Short mmCIF file of C-alpha atoms in Angstrom, two decimals:
data_model
loop_
_atom_site.label_atom_id
_atom_site.label_comp_id
_atom_site.label_asym_id
_atom_site.label_seq_id
_atom_site.Cartn_x
_atom_site.Cartn_y
_atom_site.Cartn_z
CA MET A 32 -27.50 158.63 60.40
CA SER A 33 -30.83 160.07 61.51
CA THR A 34 -31.96 160.83 65.04
CA ILE A 35 -35.47 160.38 66.40
CA ILE A 36 -35.78 164.16 66.74
CA GLU A 37 -34.82 164.70 63.09
CA LEU A 38 -37.26 162.05 61.86
CA LEU A 39 -40.13 163.56 63.87
CA LYS A 40 -39.59 166.89 62.14
CA GLU A 41 -40.68 165.19 58.93
CA LYS A 42 -43.50 162.94 60.18
CA LYS A 43 -46.23 163.24 62.78
CA LEU A 44 -45.96 159.55 63.61
CA LEU A 45 -42.96 157.25 63.25
CA VAL A 46 -43.75 153.58 62.77
CA ILE A 47 -41.54 151.02 64.49
CA ASP A 48 -41.47 147.41 63.33
CA GLY A 49 -43.24 144.50 65.05
CA SER A 50 -42.19 141.27 66.72
CA PHE A 51 -38.90 139.89 65.48
CA ALA A 52 -39.18 136.57 67.34
CA SER A 53 -42.72 135.77 66.15
CA GLU A 54 -41.67 136.06 62.51
CA LEU A 55 -38.62 133.85 63.11
CA GLU A 56 -40.87 131.21 64.67
CA LYS A 57 -43.35 131.41 61.79
CA ALA A 58 -40.43 130.63 59.48
CA GLY A 59 -39.68 127.49 61.49
CA LEU A 60 -36.90 128.57 63.84
CA ASN A 61 -37.14 126.98 67.29
CA LEU A 62 -36.53 129.73 69.85
CA CYS A 63 -36.75 127.60 73.01
CA ASP A 64 -33.22 128.62 73.85
CA SER A 65 -31.42 130.81 76.39
CA LEU A 66 -30.53 133.19 73.56
CA TRP A 67 -34.14 133.30 72.29
CA SER A 68 -34.35 135.36 69.08
CA ALA A 69 -30.60 136.13 69.14
CA LYS A 70 -30.12 132.48 68.18
CA ALA A 71 -31.01 133.48 64.61
CA LEU A 72 -27.88 135.63 64.32
CA TYR A 73 -25.71 132.53 64.03
CA GLU A 74 -28.22 129.89 62.99
CA ASN A 75 -29.97 131.71 60.15
CA PRO A 76 -28.68 135.25 59.46
CA GLU A 77 -30.41 135.30 56.06
CA LEU A 78 -33.75 134.90 57.84
CA VAL A 79 -32.91 137.85 60.11
CA THR A 80 -32.47 140.07 57.05
CA LYS A 81 -35.66 138.70 55.54
CA VAL A 82 -37.69 139.52 58.67
CA HIS A 83 -36.35 143.08 58.76
CA GLU A 84 -37.20 143.45 55.07
CA SER A 85 -40.75 142.20 55.64
CA TYR A 86 -41.34 144.96 58.17
CA PHE A 87 -39.81 147.62 55.94
CA GLU A 88 -42.04 146.40 53.11
CA SER A 89 -45.04 146.65 55.45
CA GLY A 90 -44.24 150.34 55.85
CA ALA A 91 -42.22 150.47 59.07
CA GLY A 92 -39.66 153.26 59.11
CA ILE A 93 -37.62 151.90 62.02
CA ALA A 94 -36.14 148.41 62.32
CA ILE A 95 -35.00 147.20 65.74
CA THR A 96 -31.96 144.95 65.47
CA GLY A 97 -32.06 141.31 66.55
CA SER A 98 -29.65 141.96 69.43
CA TYR A 99 -32.17 142.13 72.30
CA GLN A 100 -30.96 138.90 73.92
CA ALA A 101 -27.47 138.91 72.38
CA HIS A 102 -25.45 139.77 75.48
CA VAL A 103 -21.74 139.06 75.59
CA GLN A 104 -22.12 137.00 78.76
CA GLY A 105 -24.98 134.93 77.32
CA LEU A 106 -23.03 134.15 74.17
CA LEU A 107 -19.96 133.15 76.19
CA LYS A 108 -22.12 130.84 78.31
CA LYS A 109 -23.36 129.28 75.07
CA GLY A 110 -19.79 128.38 74.16
CA PHE A 111 -18.81 131.17 71.78
CA THR A 112 -15.42 132.83 72.09
CA HIS A 113 -15.34 136.44 73.20
CA GLU A 114 -14.31 137.50 69.69
CA LYS A 115 -17.24 135.59 68.13
CA ALA A 116 -19.68 137.04 70.68
CA ILE A 117 -18.72 140.59 69.73
CA GLU A 118 -18.88 139.66 66.04
CA LEU A 119 -22.46 138.34 66.42
CA ILE A 120 -23.59 141.47 68.25
CA LYS A 121 -22.15 143.63 65.47
CA LEU A 122 -23.76 141.35 62.89
CA SER A 123 -27.21 142.28 64.19
CA VAL A 124 -26.70 145.85 62.97
CA LYS A 125 -25.13 144.73 59.70
CA LEU A 126 -28.10 142.48 58.88
CA ALA A 127 -30.63 145.24 59.59
CA LYS A 128 -28.61 147.61 57.41
CA LYS A 129 -28.56 145.01 54.62
CA ALA A 130 -32.37 144.80 54.81
CA ARG A 131 -32.58 148.58 54.62
CA GLU A 132 -30.27 148.62 51.62
CA ASN A 133 -32.40 146.01 49.85
CA CYS A 134 -35.58 147.96 50.55
CA LEU A 135 -34.09 151.28 49.40
CA LYS A 136 -33.18 149.73 46.05
CA LYS A 137 -36.93 149.36 45.45
CA HIS A 138 -38.03 152.47 47.35
CA PRO A 139 -35.18 155.01 47.17
CA GLU A 140 -37.45 157.82 48.34
CA ARG A 141 -37.99 156.31 51.79
CA LYS A 142 -36.10 157.26 54.93
CA LEU A 143 -35.42 154.14 57.01
CA ALA A 144 -33.68 154.00 60.38
CA ILE A 145 -31.96 151.27 62.39
CA ALA A 146 -32.38 151.11 66.18
CA ALA A 147 -29.83 148.94 67.99
CA ALA A 148 -31.65 146.82 70.57
CA VAL A 149 -30.33 146.57 74.10
CA GLY A 150 -32.31 144.17 76.25
CA PRO A 151 -32.19 144.26 80.06
CA TYR A 152 -30.11 142.06 82.33
CA GLY A 153 -33.26 140.01 82.86
CA ALA A 154 -33.20 138.95 79.21
CA TYR A 155 -29.78 137.38 79.78
CA LEU A 156 -31.20 135.41 82.73
CA ALA A 157 -33.86 134.08 80.30
CA ASP A 158 -36.33 133.42 83.12
CA GLY A 159 -38.81 136.27 82.73
CA SER A 160 -36.87 138.61 85.05
CA GLU A 161 -37.38 141.50 82.62
CA TYR A 162 -40.94 141.57 83.94
CA VAL A 163 -39.80 141.79 87.58
CA GLY A 164 -36.55 143.72 87.67
CA ASN A 165 -35.27 142.89 91.15
CA TYR A 166 -31.90 141.50 90.10
CA GLY A 167 -29.93 142.17 93.28
CA LEU A 168 -27.16 143.86 91.28
CA SER A 169 -25.68 147.30 91.86
CA VAL A 170 -25.81 150.07 89.25
CA LYS A 171 -22.06 149.60 88.72
CA GLU A 172 -22.50 145.87 88.11
CA LEU A 173 -25.24 146.59 85.57
CA GLU A 174 -22.97 149.08 83.80
CA GLU A 175 -20.23 146.45 83.58
CA PHE A 176 -22.73 143.95 82.20
CA HIS A 177 -24.07 146.22 79.44
CA GLU A 178 -21.26 148.50 78.33
CA GLU A 179 -19.26 146.17 76.09
CA LYS A 180 -22.37 145.17 74.15
CA ILE A 181 -23.40 148.80 73.72
CA GLU A 182 -19.92 149.68 72.46
CA ALA A 183 -20.02 146.79 69.96
CA LEU A 184 -23.38 147.92 68.61
CA ALA A 185 -22.26 151.56 68.44
CA SER A 186 -19.19 150.61 66.40
CA GLU A 187 -21.53 149.60 63.54
CA ASN A 188 -23.17 153.06 63.51
CA PRO A 189 -26.89 152.37 63.92
CA ASP A 190 -29.01 155.50 63.70
CA PHE A 191 -29.89 155.29 67.38
CA PHE A 192 -30.50 152.81 70.19
CA ALA A 193 -33.58 151.08 71.61
CA PHE A 194 -33.03 150.52 75.33
CA GLU A 195 -36.09 148.35 75.74
CA THR A 196 -38.18 146.26 78.13
CA ILE A 197 -36.47 148.00 81.05
CA PRO A 198 -37.97 146.80 84.35
CA SER A 199 -35.97 148.73 86.93
CA PHE A 200 -34.78 152.21 87.85
CA ASP A 201 -31.24 150.99 88.57
CA GLU A 202 -30.95 149.69 85.01
CA VAL A 203 -31.96 153.16 83.79
CA ARG A 204 -29.24 154.71 85.94
CA ALA A 205 -26.71 152.24 84.53
CA TYR A 206 -27.64 153.04 80.93
CA VAL A 207 -27.51 156.79 81.57
CA ASN A 208 -24.04 156.49 83.11
CA ILE A 209 -22.88 154.55 80.05
CA LEU A 210 -24.36 157.14 77.70
CA LYS A 211 -22.44 159.89 79.46
CA ARG A 212 -19.24 158.07 78.50
CA HIS A 213 -20.42 157.71 74.90
CA GLU A 214 -21.77 161.08 73.82
CA ASN A 215 -22.43 159.96 70.23
CA ILE A 216 -25.18 157.54 71.34
CA THR A 217 -28.83 158.62 71.39
CA GLY A 218 -32.02 156.61 71.56
CA TRP A 219 -35.26 155.78 73.31
CA PHE A 220 -35.89 154.20 76.70
CA THR A 221 -38.98 151.98 76.88
CA PHE A 222 -40.21 150.06 79.90
CA SER A 223 -42.01 146.84 80.71
CA CYS A 224 -44.92 147.84 82.97
CA LYS A 225 -46.97 145.87 85.50
CA ASP A 226 -50.07 148.10 85.37
CA GLU A 227 -51.33 151.51 84.21
CA LYS A 228 -48.85 153.45 86.32
CA HIS A 229 -45.79 151.44 87.35
CA ILE A 230 -42.80 149.87 85.64
CA SER A 231 -42.26 146.19 86.42
CA GLU A 232 -40.31 146.63 89.65
CA GLY A 233 -43.00 148.92 91.06
CA VAL A 234 -41.60 152.45 90.56
CA GLU A 235 -44.01 154.96 89.01
CA ILE A 236 -43.19 155.51 85.34
CA SER A 237 -43.65 159.26 85.82
CA GLU A 238 -40.76 159.22 88.30
CA VAL A 239 -38.47 157.51 85.80
CA ALA A 240 -39.62 159.84 83.00
CA LYS A 241 -38.85 162.85 85.19
CA PHE A 242 -35.34 161.49 85.80
CA LEU A 243 -34.80 160.98 82.05
CA ASP A 244 -36.29 164.33 81.06
CA LYS A 245 -32.98 166.11 81.68
CA GLU A 246 -30.92 163.61 79.67
CA ASN A 247 -30.20 165.08 76.22
CA GLN A 248 -29.17 161.74 74.70
CA VAL A 249 -32.56 160.24 75.53
CA HIS A 250 -34.77 161.33 72.62
CA ALA A 251 -37.95 159.43 73.52
CA ILE A 252 -39.45 157.64 76.52
CA GLY A 253 -42.15 155.00 76.51
CA VAL A 254 -43.41 151.48 76.98
CA ASN A 255 -42.96 148.14 75.24
CA CYS A 256 -43.68 144.45 75.88
CA THR A 257 -46.70 145.39 77.98
CA LYS A 258 -50.45 144.72 77.82
CA PRO A 259 -52.12 147.02 75.26
CA GLU A 260 -54.85 148.05 77.70
CA TYR A 261 -52.22 149.63 79.99
CA ILE A 262 -50.67 151.82 77.31
CA GLU A 263 -53.06 154.78 77.14
CA PRO A 264 -52.87 155.63 80.88
CA LEU A 265 -49.11 155.03 80.86
CA ILE A 266 -48.72 157.58 78.05
CA CYS A 267 -50.60 160.09 80.19
CA GLU A 268 -48.32 159.35 83.15
CA ILE A 269 -45.19 159.88 81.04
CA LYS A 270 -46.50 163.14 79.59
CA LYS A 271 -47.02 164.51 83.10
CA ALA A 272 -43.26 164.35 83.59
CA THR A 273 -41.71 165.17 80.22
CA ASP A 274 -42.23 166.81 76.84
CA LYS A 275 -40.00 164.25 75.13
CA PRO A 276 -41.68 162.17 72.40
CA VAL A 277 -43.46 159.05 73.65
CA ALA A 278 -42.72 155.66 72.06
CA VAL A 279 -44.99 152.64 72.51
CA TYR A 280 -44.80 149.15 71.07
CA PRO A 281 -46.84 146.75 73.21
CA ASN A 282 -47.79 143.11 72.84
CA THR A 283 -51.01 141.92 71.19
CA GLY A 284 -52.73 141.20 74.51
CA GLU A 285 -52.14 137.46 74.70
CA LYS A 286 -50.66 136.12 77.94
CA TYR A 287 -47.10 134.77 78.08
CA ASP A 288 -45.89 132.01 80.39
CA PRO A 289 -42.10 132.49 80.84
CA VAL A 290 -41.72 128.95 82.20
CA THR A 291 -43.30 127.09 79.28
CA LYS A 292 -42.49 129.94 76.83
CA THR A 293 -46.02 129.69 75.40
CA TRP A 294 -48.87 132.13 74.76
CA SER A 295 -52.58 131.89 75.51
CA GLY A 296 -55.67 134.06 75.08
CA GLU A 297 -56.86 136.25 72.21
CA PRO A 298 -55.20 139.32 70.65
CA VAL A 299 -56.83 142.76 70.81
CA ASP A 300 -57.87 144.95 67.87
CA PHE A 301 -54.39 146.45 67.61
CA ILE A 302 -55.09 149.32 65.23
CA LYS A 303 -58.08 150.45 67.28
CA TYR A 304 -55.77 150.77 70.27
CA ALA A 305 -52.97 152.35 68.20
CA LYS A 306 -55.21 155.22 67.12
CA ARG A 307 -55.98 155.93 70.77
CA TRP A 308 -52.28 155.84 71.65
CA TYR A 309 -51.61 158.47 69.01
CA GLU A 310 -54.48 160.61 70.26
CA SER A 311 -53.06 160.30 73.79
CA GLY A 312 -49.70 161.61 72.61
CA ALA A 313 -47.57 158.72 71.33
CA ARG A 314 -45.39 159.75 68.38
CA LEU A 315 -43.60 156.44 67.78
CA ILE A 316 -45.78 153.34 67.54
CA GLY A 317 -44.95 149.74 66.72
CA GLY A 318 -45.50 146.25 68.06
CA CYS A 319 -43.75 143.84 70.40
CA CYS A 320 -44.53 140.19 71.14
CA ARG A 321 -46.95 138.41 68.81
CA THR A 322 -47.38 141.36 66.45
CA SER A 323 -46.71 140.86 62.75
CA PRO A 324 -46.29 142.82 59.51
CA ASP A 325 -50.10 142.91 59.31
CA GLU A 326 -50.41 145.06 62.44
CA ILE A 327 -47.57 147.29 61.29
CA LYS A 328 -49.16 147.70 57.87
CA ALA A 329 -52.36 148.89 59.56
CA VAL A 330 -50.45 151.37 61.74
CA CYS A 331 -48.65 152.69 58.64
CA LYS A 332 -51.97 153.18 56.85
CA PHE A 333 -53.20 155.19 59.83
CA ALA A 334 -49.94 157.20 59.94
CA LYS A 335 -50.43 158.24 56.32
CA SER A 336 -53.94 159.49 57.08
CA ILE A 337 -52.94 161.99 59.78
#
């Protein structure tokens, strides 16, 4: 197992993979479902491995598991038994590891890491709440919601965790409390942001970064699932509050409608932006919604040049 800190000792820039869901949809999987991309874990696990492999082959060094929307409660609501729900969550790590194993057979010299994805409570609601964050739940209730899933993922020994698309400060507090009970878990915390300065619920990202700065199990802080034009100033805000590495993996710039679950608009020149993110201080870069192996390949090419 490798930590983010260990990997950054060897490389100036770590490349995270791109959109998991977009590649599933390209392959024909219908994700109009309350479980979204987690649906693939039971409907087409072979495709999950294939998508992870495609990103590794594009040069990504970190694969994020397909567990973002695989919450125990969501799987139970879908009709799975508790035992099966836990099994599917664990499977997300196993499938990513299988993809890594397949890639290392061809490229044994590479160092590849698995980040276990933990999506916010809003992802379970499946109504776009991860871009708002005002759930009306206490920190304790959020801990109870997340902890069993985190324990299931940890039991499969991913390299570290990706606590991602976090919209609220209370969810951060819940995760931190869980981490204190599980000292073997490390990872990054990345936020969905509403503008150049604030996370989705309206708190300044510098305030959250300052809170996380003292947490030794948090190895990187950053932004994901956010407009690319917001990223550069957000990096600057984070760096005001912490010296921890900054991780960014935004969307392509197209606009998402959570009601119709459709996208509109045109993507940005992703690599042009990515170079600026690195220059601003990001040390982990990848892609979120609508990105593909093509964008990741371009980021990898840039990473090799620095």
